[in-house]
Coordinates of C-alpha atoms in Angstrom, one line a residue:
M178 CA -19.9 -23.7 20.4
N179 CA -17.8 -26.1 18.6
Y180 CA -14.6 -26.9 20.8
K181 CA -12.0 -29.3 19.5
Y182 CA -9.5 -29.1 22.5
L183 CA -10.5 -28.6 26.1
L184 CA -7.8 -27.4 28.5
F185 CA -7.8 -28.7 31.8
D186 CA -6.3 -27.2 34.8
L187 CA -5.5 -29.8 37.3
D188 CA -5.2 -28.7 40.9
H189 CA -8.7 -27.5 42.8
T190 CA -10.4 -28.5 39.4
L191 CA -9.6 -32.4 38.6
L192 CA -7.2 -33.0 41.8
D193 CA -8.0 -32.4 45.4
F194 CA -4.7 -30.5 45.9
D195 CA -5.9 -29.4 49.4
A196 CA -6.4 -32.9 50.9
S197 CA -3.0 -34.0 48.9
E198 CA -1.2 -30.8 50.8
S199 CA -2.5 -31.3 54.0
L200 CA -1.2 -34.9 54.2
A201 CA 1.9 -34.0 52.8
L202 CA 2.4 -31.5 54.9
E203 CA 1.8 -33.3 58.1
A204 CA 4.3 -36.0 56.9
F205 CA 6.9 -33.3 55.9
C206 CA 6.6 -32.1 59.6
Q207 CA 6.6 -35.3 61.1
A208 CA 9.7 -36.3 59.1
H209 CA 11.5 -33.2 60.4
G210 CA 10.2 -33.1 63.9
L211 CA 8.2 -29.7 63.2
A212 CA 4.7 -29.3 64.9
C213 CA 1.9 -29.2 62.2
Q214 CA -1.5 -28.1 63.6
E215 CA -4.3 -26.6 61.6
S216 CA -3.2 -23.2 61.9
T217 CA 0.4 -24.6 60.9
L218 CA -1.2 -25.5 57.5
A219 CA -3.7 -22.4 56.7
A220 CA -0.6 -20.3 57.3
Y221 CA 1.4 -22.5 55.1
R222 CA -1.3 -22.3 52.3
S223 CA -1.6 -18.8 52.3
H224 CA 2.5 -18.3 52.0
N225 CA 2.8 -20.9 49.3
K226 CA -0.3 -19.2 47.5
A227 CA 1.6 -15.7 47.7
L228 CA 4.7 -17.3 46.2
W229 CA 2.6 -18.9 43.3
S230 CA 1.0 -15.7 42.8
Q231 CA 4.6 -14.2 42.1
L232 CA 5.4 -16.8 39.8
E233 CA 1.9 -16.2 37.6
Q234 CA 2.8 -12.4 37.5
G235 CA 6.4 -13.3 36.4
L236 CA 8.3 -11.8 39.4
L237 CA 9.4 -15.3 40.5
A238 CA 11.3 -18.8 39.0
K239 CA 10.1 -22.0 39.5
E240 CA 13.5 -23.0 41.1
E241 CA 13.3 -20.2 43.6
L242 CA 9.7 -21.0 44.5
V243 CA 10.7 -24.7 45.2
A244 CA 13.6 -23.5 47.0
R245 CA 12.2 -20.7 49.2
R246 CA 8.6 -22.0 50.4
L247 CA 9.5 -24.5 52.8
K248 CA 12.5 -23.3 54.1
E249 CA 11.5 -19.8 54.1
F250 CA 8.0 -20.7 56.2
F251 CA 10.2 -22.9 58.4
K252 CA 12.6 -20.6 59.3
P253 CA 14.4 -20.4 61.7
H254 CA 13.7 -24.2 62.4
L255 CA 15.4 -25.1 58.8
D256 CA 17.8 -23.0 58.5
Q257 CA 20.7 -25.1 58.0
A258 CA 18.4 -27.5 55.6
H259 CA 19.1 -27.4 51.6
G260 CA 15.7 -25.9 50.1
P261 CA 15.3 -28.1 46.9
S262 CA 16.3 -31.3 48.7
L263 CA 13.5 -30.2 51.3
D264 CA 11.0 -29.7 48.6
D265 CA 12.0 -33.1 47.1
Y266 CA 10.7 -34.6 49.8
Y267 CA 7.3 -32.7 50.0
R268 CA 6.6 -33.1 46.7
D269 CA 7.4 -36.7 46.9
Q270 CA 4.5 -36.8 49.5
L271 CA 2.1 -35.0 47.1
I272 CA 2.6 -37.5 44.7
A273 CA 2.0 -40.5 47.2
N274 CA -1.1 -38.6 48.8
S275 CA -2.5 -37.3 45.3
K276 CA -6.3 -37.4 45.4
A277 CA -8.7 -36.9 42.6
F278 CA -12.0 -35.5 43.1
E279 CA -14.9 -37.4 43.1
G280 CA -16.6 -38.0 39.2
A281 CA -13.4 -36.6 37.6
S282 CA -12.3 -39.8 36.0
D283 CA -15.6 -40.4 34.4
L284 CA -16.0 -36.8 33.3
L285 CA -12.6 -37.3 31.4
A286 CA -13.4 -40.8 30.1
D287 CA -17.1 -39.3 29.0
L288 CA -15.5 -36.0 27.4
K289 CA -12.5 -38.3 25.5
Q290 CA -15.5 -40.6 24.2
A291 CA -17.4 -37.9 22.9
G292 CA -14.5 -37.3 20.7
Y293 CA -12.5 -33.7 22.3
G294 CA -8.9 -33.7 22.7
L295 CA -7.8 -33.1 26.2
I296 CA -4.7 -30.9 27.1
A297 CA -3.7 -31.0 31.0
A298 CA -2.7 -26.9 31.5
T299 CA -0.9 -26.6 34.8
N300 CA 1.7 -24.3 36.5
G301 CA 2.8 -27.2 38.4
V302 CA 6.1 -28.7 38.7
S303 CA 6.9 -31.1 35.9
D304 CA 7.6 -34.7 37.5
T305 CA 5.2 -33.9 40.3
Q306 CA 2.3 -33.2 37.7
R307 CA 3.3 -36.1 35.6
S308 CA 3.6 -38.6 38.3
R309 CA -0.2 -37.3 39.7
L310 CA -1.6 -37.9 36.1
A311 CA 0.0 -41.3 36.2
K312 CA -1.3 -42.5 39.8
A313 CA -4.5 -41.0 38.8
G314 CA -4.7 -43.1 35.6
W315 CA -5.4 -40.3 33.1
L316 CA -2.4 -39.9 31.2
E317 CA -4.7 -41.9 28.4
Y318 CA -6.8 -39.7 28.2
F319 CA -4.7 -36.2 27.7
D320 CA -3.2 -35.8 24.3
H321 CA -1.1 -33.2 25.4
L322 CA 0.4 -32.2 28.8
A323 CA 1.4 -28.5 28.9
I324 CA 3.7 -27.8 32.0
S325 CA 4.8 -24.3 32.5
E326 CA 8.5 -25.6 33.5
E327 CA 8.7 -27.5 30.4
I328 CA 7.1 -24.8 28.4
G329 CA 9.3 -22.0 30.0
V330 CA 6.3 -19.6 30.8
A331 CA 3.2 -20.2 33.2
K332 CA -0.2 -19.0 33.0
P333 CA -1.8 -16.5 32.2
D334 CA 0.8 -15.3 30.0
P335 CA -0.6 -15.8 26.4
A336 CA 2.6 -17.4 25.3
F337 CA 1.8 -20.2 27.6
Y338 CA -1.3 -20.8 25.1
L339 CA 0.5 -20.1 22.2
A340 CA 2.5 -23.0 23.3
I341 CA -0.5 -25.1 23.0
C342 CA -1.4 -24.1 19.9
S343 CA 2.1 -25.0 18.7
M344 CA 1.6 -28.4 20.2
T345 CA -1.9 -29.2 18.5
G346 CA -0.8 -27.1 15.4
V347 CA -4.2 -25.9 15.5
D348 CA -3.5 -21.8 15.6
D349 CA -7.5 -21.0 15.9
T350 CA -8.2 -20.2 19.1
R351 CA -12.2 -20.6 19.1
A352 CA -11.1 -24.4 19.0
Y353 CA -9.9 -24.3 22.5
L354 CA -11.8 -24.1 25.9
M355 CA -10.1 -23.3 29.0
I356 CA -11.5 -25.0 32.3
G357 CA -10.1 -24.0 35.7
D358 CA -10.7 -22.6 39.1
R359 CA -8.3 -19.8 39.0
L360 CA -9.8 -16.4 37.5
Q361 CA -6.0 -14.9 37.3
S362 CA -4.1 -17.7 36.0
D363 CA -6.9 -19.7 34.1
M364 CA -9.5 -17.5 33.2
L365 CA -7.4 -14.1 32.6
G366 CA -4.8 -16.0 30.6
A367 CA -7.5 -17.4 28.4
H368 CA -9.3 -14.3 27.7
Q369 CA -6.0 -12.7 26.9
A370 CA -5.0 -15.3 24.7
G371 CA -8.7 -15.1 23.0
I372 CA -9.7 -18.5 24.1
D373 CA -13.3 -19.0 25.4
S374 CA -13.6 -19.7 29.4
L375 CA -15.2 -22.1 31.7
W376 CA -14.8 -20.8 35.2
Y377 CA -15.4 -23.9 37.8
N378 CA -16.6 -22.0 40.8
P379 CA -17.9 -24.9 43.3
H380 CA -17.7 -22.3 46.0
Q381 CA -20.1 -19.9 44.3
A382 CA -17.6 -17.1 44.8
A383 CA -18.9 -14.0 43.3
A384 CA -17.8 -13.7 39.2
P385 CA -15.3 -10.3 38.9
S386 CA -17.3 -7.6 36.7
D387 CA -13.9 -6.8 34.8
L388 CA -13.4 -9.9 33.5
P389 CA -15.6 -11.8 30.6
L390 CA -16.2 -15.3 31.2
T391 CA -17.8 -17.5 28.9
Y392 CA -19.2 -20.3 31.2
V393 CA -19.5 -20.3 34.9
V394 CA -20.5 -23.7 36.8
Q395 CA -20.5 -25.1 40.3
D396 CA -20.0 -28.7 39.5
Y397 CA -18.9 -31.5 36.8
A398 CA -22.7 -31.8 36.1
G399 CA -22.5 -28.0 34.8
I400 CA -19.4 -28.9 32.6
R401 CA -21.8 -32.0 31.1
E402 CA -24.7 -29.7 30.2
I403 CA -22.4 -27.3 28.2
L404 CA -20.3 -30.0 26.5
L405 CA -22.1 -33.0 26.5

């Protein structure tokens, strides 16, 4: 094991997207006179995840996702509203309510101090992810930001990872380790690109038998044990 670059997924790995999403959706509903209960949030999360899954499979463009997710979910209440404008407001709230997991900043600082190159590898919307990284004070830690909207292809497509190799100028895939919580986009994508994977699995879900995983950890201490 001699990794030069650590590729970090952001949402649910370093950033507490569930907490941010809850607050953002509450603010969105309040601004548009919509009811927002726990059942509303759960249903929206299911709807949103389904759209992101389609994007990861190459079945949906990012522009269509952001135009549809809120307007489609709250139909017919927002039938006369413009999809992208709705999403602009919602994403502003995601930024304003961005939350990092406890210990994430210390982990990044210590990995950087240890000499690793850090790369944010995310399928998120470009301006949203960049703003959330800035709000967390993490831009100084990352050597590169690999954001699907800017690259033009999303995880798990191997082309996403090839684009990262172009960013760093290092073609040897053994130099990279992908760290993330998503089996489909993070672990499968890394495997298909020939990159080692570390599955961050805080909920201790069962590991799939048909997907090779280099490492599995349930907390940041597990990441530290392997890399520091």
